[in-house]
């Protein structure tokens, strides 16, 4: 949703100082150990459960099945 157009020109200094606040953040990762394997996953996000061949079975969150893939 775009706001109203500016009433006056924004100075170069103000434009650059505003743009300097746009920063990319590295995603927060949680380290877990499953079956002797270290994996990193994003917190509060369902993960895909696969079988031994790598076929995706379902989505799991906090140890519970939440959706089919």
N, CA, C and O atoms as a Tinker XYZ file with bonds, in Angstrom:
   276  protein
     1  N      0.850000   -1.168000    0.000000    73     2
     2  CA     0.000000    0.000000    0.000000    64     1     3
     3  C      0.898000    1.235000    0.000000    63     2     4     5
     4  O      1.646000    1.472000    0.949000    81     3
     5  N      0.816000    2.007000   -1.063000    73     3     6
     6  CA     1.646000    3.205000   -1.190000    64     5     7
     7  C      0.953000    4.381000   -0.517000    63     6     8     9
     8  O     -0.268000    4.531000   -0.580000    81     7
     9  N      1.770000    5.211000    0.131000    73     7    10
    10  CA     1.211000    6.388000    0.787000    64     9    11
    11  C      1.031000    7.532000   -0.192000    63    10    12    13
    12  O      1.112000    7.343000   -1.406000    81    11
    13  N      0.793000    8.693000    0.331000    73    11    14
    14  CA     0.656000    9.882000   -0.514000    64    13    15
    15  C      2.016000   10.267000   -1.068000    63    14    16    17
    16  O      3.042000    9.981000   -0.451000    81    15
    17  N      2.034000   10.922000   -2.241000    73    15    18
    18  CA     3.318000   11.381000   -2.771000    64    17    19
    19  C      3.884000   12.483000   -1.876000    63    18    20    21
    20  O      3.132000   13.174000   -1.189000    81    19
    21  N      5.198000   12.646000   -1.883000    73    19    22
    22  CA     5.797000   13.665000   -1.021000    64    21    23
    23  C      5.395000   15.070000   -1.443000    63    22    24    25
    24  O      5.242000   15.335000   -2.635000    81    23
    25  N      5.223000   15.966000   -0.494000    73    23    26
    26  CA     4.847000   17.354000   -0.778000    64    25    27
    27  C      6.044000   18.165000   -1.263000    63    26    28    29
    28  O      5.893000   19.137000   -2.002000    81    27
    29  N      7.251000   17.745000   -0.829000    73    27    30
    30  CA     8.455000   18.465000   -1.253000    64    29    31
    31  C      9.578000   17.461000   -1.433000    63    30    32    33
    32  O      9.518000   16.327000   -0.958000    81    31
    33  N     10.591000   17.913000   -2.126000    73    31    34
    34  CA    11.733000   17.046000   -2.422000    64    33    35
    35  C     12.495000   16.721000   -1.136000    63    34    36    37
    36  O     12.680000   17.583000   -0.277000    81    35
    37  N     12.931000   15.472000   -1.017000    73    35    38
    38  CA    13.735000   15.041000    0.122000    64    37    39
    39  C     15.202000   15.237000   -0.232000    63    38    40    41
    40  O     15.640000   14.840000   -1.312000    81    39
    41  N     15.951000   15.837000    0.660000    73    39    42
    42  CA    17.360000   16.116000    0.372000    64    41    43
    43  C     18.140000   14.823000    0.176000    63    42    44    45
    44  O     17.727000   13.765000    0.651000    81    43
    45  N     19.243000   14.908000   -0.509000    73    43    46
    46  CA    20.093000   13.737000   -0.758000    64    45    47
    47  C     20.577000   13.148000    0.563000    63    46    48    49
    48  O     20.625000   11.927000    0.716000    81    47
    49  N     20.934000   13.998000    1.510000    73    47    50
    50  CA    21.411000   13.539000    2.811000    64    49    51
    51  C     20.330000   12.729000    3.530000    63    50    52    53
    52  O     20.602000   11.652000    4.061000    81    51
    53  N     19.110000   13.253000    3.543000    73    51    54
    54  CA    18.018000   12.542000    4.216000    64    53    55
    55  C     17.676000   11.239000    3.497000    63    54    56    57
    56  O     17.387000   10.231000    4.143000    81    55
    57  N     17.707000   11.255000    2.187000    73    55    58
    58  CA    17.422000   10.042000    1.422000    64    57    59
    59  C     18.442000    8.959000    1.742000    63    58    60    61
    60  O     18.081000    7.807000    1.984000    81    59
    61  N     19.710000    9.330000    1.741000    73    59    62
    62  CA    20.758000    8.339000    1.986000    64    61    63
    63  C     20.742000    7.832000    3.421000    63    62    64    65
    64  O     20.994000    6.652000    3.667000    81    63
    65  N     20.448000    8.714000    4.365000    73    63    66
    66  CA    20.421000    8.251000    5.754000    64    65    67
    67  C     19.218000    7.332000    5.988000    63    66    68    69
    68  O     19.292000    6.415000    6.807000    81    67
    69  N     18.126000    7.567000    5.285000    73    67    70
    70  CA    16.970000    6.679000    5.396000    64    69    71
    71  C     17.295000    5.321000    4.777000    63    70    72    73
    72  O     16.994000    4.277000    5.355000    81    71
    73  N     17.911000    5.345000    3.600000    73    71    74
    74  CA    18.253000    4.092000    2.914000    64    73    75
    75  C     19.292000    3.286000    3.674000    63    74    76    77
    76  O     19.322000    2.060000    3.567000    81    75
    77  N     20.142000    3.955000    4.438000    73    75    78
    78  CA    21.201000    3.240000    5.149000    64    77    79
    79  C     20.629000    2.350000    6.246000    63    78    80    81
    80  O     21.334000    1.484000    6.763000    81    79
    81  N     19.369000    2.546000    6.609000    73    79    82
    82  CA    18.746000    1.730000    7.642000    64    81    83
    83  C     18.237000    0.398000    7.098000    63    82    84    85
    84  O     17.893000   -0.491000    7.878000    81    83
    85  N     18.181000    0.241000    5.764000    73    83    86
    86  CA    17.722000   -1.017000    5.169000    64    85    87
    87  C     18.865000   -2.011000    5.238000    63    86    88    89
    88  O     19.834000   -1.892000    4.489000    81    87
    89  N     18.768000   -2.976000    6.113000    73    87    90
    90  CA    19.840000   -3.947000    6.276000    64    89    91
    91  C     19.279000   -5.358000    6.146000    63    90    92    93
    92  O     18.177000   -5.645000    6.614000    81    91
    93  N     20.041000   -6.226000    5.511000    73    91    94
    94  CA    19.672000   -7.635000    5.429000    64    93    95
    95  C     20.194000   -8.326000    6.684000    63    94    96    97
    96  O     21.328000   -8.093000    7.103000    81    95
    97  N     19.363000   -9.173000    7.278000    73    95    98
    98  CA    19.775000   -9.917000    8.466000    64    97    99
    99  C     19.938000  -11.384000    8.117000    63    98   100   101
   100  O     19.189000  -11.927000    7.304000    81    99
   101  N     20.901000  -12.010000    8.725000    73    99   102
   102  CA    21.052000  -13.454000    8.571000    64   101   103
   103  C     19.895000  -14.124000    9.315000    63   102   104   105
   104  O     19.529000  -13.685000   10.405000    81   103
   105  N     19.318000  -15.180000    8.740000    73   103   106
   106  CA    18.196000  -15.831000    9.426000    64   105   107
   107  C     18.653000  -16.485000   10.727000    63   106   108   109
   108  O     19.767000  -17.001000   10.814000    81   107
   109  N     17.792000  -16.460000   11.727000    73   107   110
   110  CA    18.099000  -17.102000   13.000000    64   109   111
   111  C     18.003000  -18.609000   12.802000    63   110   112   113
   112  O     16.990000  -19.110000   12.315000    81   111
   113  N     19.055000  -19.332000   13.180000    73   111   114
   114  CA    19.072000  -20.779000   13.009000    64   113   115
   115  C     19.230000  -21.466000   14.356000    63   114   116   117
   116  O     19.891000  -20.952000   15.259000    81   115
   117  N     18.613000  -22.634000   14.475000    73   115   118
   118  CA    18.698000  -23.439000   15.685000    64   117   119
   119  C     19.436000  -24.725000   15.336000    63   118   120   121
   120  O     19.094000  -25.402000   14.366000    81   119
   121  N     20.438000  -25.053000   16.121000    73   119   122
   122  CA    21.236000  -26.265000   15.884000    64   121   123
   123  C     20.584000  -27.441000   16.594000    63   122   124   125
   124  O     20.349000  -27.386000   17.801000    81   123
   125  N     20.289000  -28.508000   15.850000    73   123   126
   126  CA    19.721000  -29.711000   16.441000    64   125   127
   127  C     20.523000  -30.916000   15.978000    63   126   128   129
   128  O     21.099000  -30.907000   14.890000    81   127
   129  N     20.559000  -31.946000   16.804000    73   127   130
   130  CA    21.253000  -33.187000   16.468000    64   129   131
   131  C     20.205000  -34.283000   16.340000    63   130   132   133
   132  O     19.495000  -34.592000   17.296000    81   131
   133  N     20.114000  -34.872000   15.139000    73   131   134
   134  CA    19.166000  -35.960000   14.897000    64   133   135
   135  C     19.927000  -37.146000   14.325000    63   134   136   137
   136  O     20.601000  -37.020000   13.302000    81   135
   137  N     19.825000  -38.281000   14.970000    73   135   138
   138  CA    20.487000  -39.512000   14.538000    64   137   139
   139  C     21.989000  -39.298000   14.341000    63   138   140   141
   140  O     22.573000  -39.825000   13.394000    81   139
   141  N     22.603000  -38.539000   15.220000    73   139   142
   142  CA    24.025000  -38.276000   15.128000    64   141   143
   143  C     24.413000  -37.281000   14.056000    63   142   144   145
   144  O     25.601000  -37.082000   13.798000    81   143
   145  N     23.433000  -36.649000   13.424000    73   143   146
   146  CA    23.690000  -35.685000   12.365000    64   145   147
   147  C     23.306000  -34.295000   12.850000    63   146   148   149
   148  O     22.219000  -34.113000   13.397000    81   147
   149  N     24.173000  -33.321000   12.660000    73   147   150
   150  CA    23.879000  -31.949000   13.068000    64   149   151
   151  C     23.122000  -31.251000   11.942000    63   150   152   153
   152  O     23.583000  -31.226000   10.801000    81   151
   153  N     21.965000  -30.688000   12.264000    73   151   154
   154  CA    21.196000  -29.950000   11.266000    64   153   155
   155  C     20.861000  -28.582000   11.830000    63   154   156   157
   156  O     20.718000  -28.410000   13.040000    81   155
   157  N     20.739000  -27.621000   10.942000    73   155   158
   158  CA    20.345000  -26.271000   11.318000    64   157   159
   159  C     18.994000  -25.974000   10.696000    63   158   160   161
   160  O     18.793000  -26.206000    9.503000    81   159
   161  N     18.066000  -25.464000   11.493000    73   159   162
   162  CA    16.739000  -25.147000   10.978000    64   161   163
   163  C     16.280000  -23.823000   11.569000    63   162   164   165
   164  O     16.814000  -23.350000   12.572000    81   163
   165  N     15.285000  -23.240000   10.930000    73   163   166
   166  CA    14.743000  -21.975000   11.419000    64   165   167
   167  C     13.763000  -22.256000   12.545000    63   166   168   169
   168  O     12.985000  -23.205000   12.456000    81   167
   169  N     13.783000  -21.442000   13.615000    73   167   170
   170  CA    12.865000  -21.677000   14.731000    64   169   171
   171  C     11.426000  -21.354000   14.334000    63   170   172   173
   172  O     11.189000  -20.500000   13.479000    81   171
   173  N     10.486000  -22.025000   14.945000    73   171   174
   174  CA     9.056000  -21.798000   14.740000    64   173   175
   175  C      8.658000  -21.975000   13.285000    63   174   176   177
   176  O      7.873000  -21.193000   12.747000    81   175
   177  N      9.209000  -23.018000   12.643000    73   175   178
   178  CA     8.848000  -23.304000   11.265000    64   177   179
   179  C      8.776000  -24.813000   11.097000    63   178   180   181
   180  O      9.648000  -25.542000   11.571000    81   179
   181  N      7.733000  -25.276000   10.421000    73   179   182
   182  CA     7.571000  -26.709000   10.219000    64   181   183
   183  C      8.687000  -27.238000    9.334000    63   182   184   185
   184  O      9.133000  -26.553000    8.414000    81   183
   185  N      9.138000  -28.459000    9.610000    73   183   186
   186  CA    10.186000  -29.047000    8.774000    64   185   187
   187  C      9.628000  -30.248000    8.027000    63   186   188   189
   188  O      8.680000  -30.894000    8.473000    81   187
   189  N     10.231000  -30.531000    6.891000    73   187   190
   190  CA     9.788000  -31.629000    6.042000    64   189   191
   191  C     10.432000  -32.918000    6.531000    63   190   192   193
   192  O     11.646000  -32.976000    6.729000    81   191
   193  N      9.612000  -33.960000    6.725000    73   191   194
   194  CA    10.108000  -35.257000    7.137000    64   193   195
   195  C     10.222000  -36.126000    5.890000    63   194   196   197
   196  O      9.277000  -36.241000    5.110000    81   195
   197  N     11.400000  -36.742000    5.711000    73   195   198
   198  CA    11.624000  -37.585000    4.541000    64   197   199
   199  C     11.927000  -39.008000    4.981000    63   198   200   201
   200  O     12.345000  -39.250000    6.113000    81   199
   201  N     11.707000  -39.955000    4.056000    73   199   202
   202  CA    12.071000  -41.340000    4.359000    64   201   203
   203  C     13.511000  -41.589000    3.924000    63   202   204   205
   204  O     14.205000  -40.653000    3.526000    81   203
   205  N     13.974000  -42.851000    3.994000    73   203   206
   206  CA    15.382000  -43.146000    3.723000    64   205   207
   207  C     15.780000  -42.870000    2.277000    63   206   208   209
   208  O     16.955000  -42.621000    2.005000    81   207
   209  N     14.826000  -42.909000    1.339000    73   207   210
   210  CA    15.154000  -42.614000   -0.060000    64   209   211
   211  C     15.130000  -41.117000   -0.359000    63   210   212   213
   212  O     15.539000  -40.698000   -1.442000    81   211
   213  N     14.666000  -40.325000    0.570000    73   211   214
   214  CA    14.592000  -38.883000    0.357000    64   213   215
   215  C     13.232000  -38.408000   -0.102000    63   214   216   217
   216  O     13.077000  -37.240000   -0.458000    81   215
   217  N     12.238000  -39.288000   -0.102000    73   215   218
   218  CA    10.876000  -38.898000   -0.488000    64   217   219
   219  C     10.253000  -38.091000    0.638000    63   218   220   221
   220  O     10.294000  -38.494000    1.800000    81   219
   221  N      9.676000  -36.950000    0.287000    73   219   222
   222  CA     9.047000  -36.090000    1.301000    64   221   223
   223  C      7.721000  -36.708000    1.734000    63   222   224   225
   224  O      6.878000  -37.033000    0.898000    81   223
   225  N      7.544000  -36.867000    3.039000    73   223   226
   226  CA     6.349000  -37.530000    3.558000    64   225   227
   227  C      5.320000  -36.535000    4.092000    63   226   228   229
   228  O      4.176000  -36.512000    3.639000    81   227
   229  N      5.735000  -35.709000    5.062000    73   227   230
   230  CA     4.812000  -34.761000    5.677000    64   229   231
   231  C      5.583000  -33.647000    6.360000    63   230   232   233
   232  O      6.810000  -33.699000    6.447000    81   231
   233  N      4.868000  -32.635000    6.847000    73   231   234
   234  CA     5.463000  -31.539000    7.606000    64   233   235
   235  C      5.275000  -31.809000    9.091000    63   234   236   237
   236  O      4.219000  -32.274000    9.520000    81   235
   237  N      6.309000  -31.515000    9.869000    73   235   238
   238  CA     6.279000  -31.777000   11.298000    64   237   239
   239  C      6.642000  -30.500000   12.050000    63   238   240   241
   240  O      7.539000  -29.762000   11.642000    81   239
   241  N      5.933000  -30.244000   13.158000    73   239   242
   242  CA     6.239000  -29.099000   14.012000    64   241   243
   243  C      6.114000  -29.531000   15.455000    63   242   244   245
   244  O      5.080000  -30.054000   15.870000    81   243
   245  N      7.171000  -29.311000   16.221000    73   243   246
   246  CA     7.228000  -29.709000   17.631000    64   245   247
   247  C      6.883000  -31.187000   17.813000    63   246   248   249
   248  O      6.180000  -31.554000   18.755000    81   247
   249  N      7.386000  -32.041000   16.900000    73   247   250
   250  CA     7.179000  -33.467000   17.010000    64   249   251
   251  C      5.828000  -33.964000   16.559000    63   250   252   253
   252  O      5.554000  -35.159000   16.669000    81   251
   253  N      4.969000  -33.092000   16.054000    73   251   254
   254  CA     3.639000  -33.497000   15.606000    64   253   255
   255  C      3.494000  -33.286000   14.111000    63   254   256   257
   256  O      4.072000  -32.351000   13.557000    81   255
   257  N      2.727000  -34.143000   13.453000    73   255   258
   258  CA     2.437000  -34.007000   12.038000    64   257   259
   259  C      1.428000  -32.876000   11.875000    63   258   260   261
   260  O      0.375000  -32.884000   12.511000    81   259
   261  N      1.751000  -31.897000   11.018000    73   259   262
   262  CA     0.833000  -30.762000   10.859000    64   261   263
   263  C      0.230000  -30.669000    9.466000    63   262   264   265
   264  O     -0.832000  -30.067000    9.305000    81   263
   265  N      0.879000  -31.250000    8.445000    73   263   266
   266  CA     0.334000  -31.171000    7.090000    64   265   267
   267  C      0.971000  -32.224000    6.203000    63   266   268   269
   268  O      2.091000  -32.669000    6.454000    81   267
   269  N      0.248000  -32.619000    5.163000    73   267   270
   270  CA     0.796000  -33.502000    4.139000    64   269   271
   271  C      1.498000  -32.675000    3.084000    63   270   272   273
   272  O      1.153000  -31.516000    2.855000    81   271
   273  N      2.492000  -33.283000    2.437000    73   271   274
   274  CA     3.221000  -32.554000    1.387000    64   273   275
   275  C      2.621000  -32.860000    0.045000    63   274   276
   276  O      3.088000  -32.347000   -0.972000    81   275
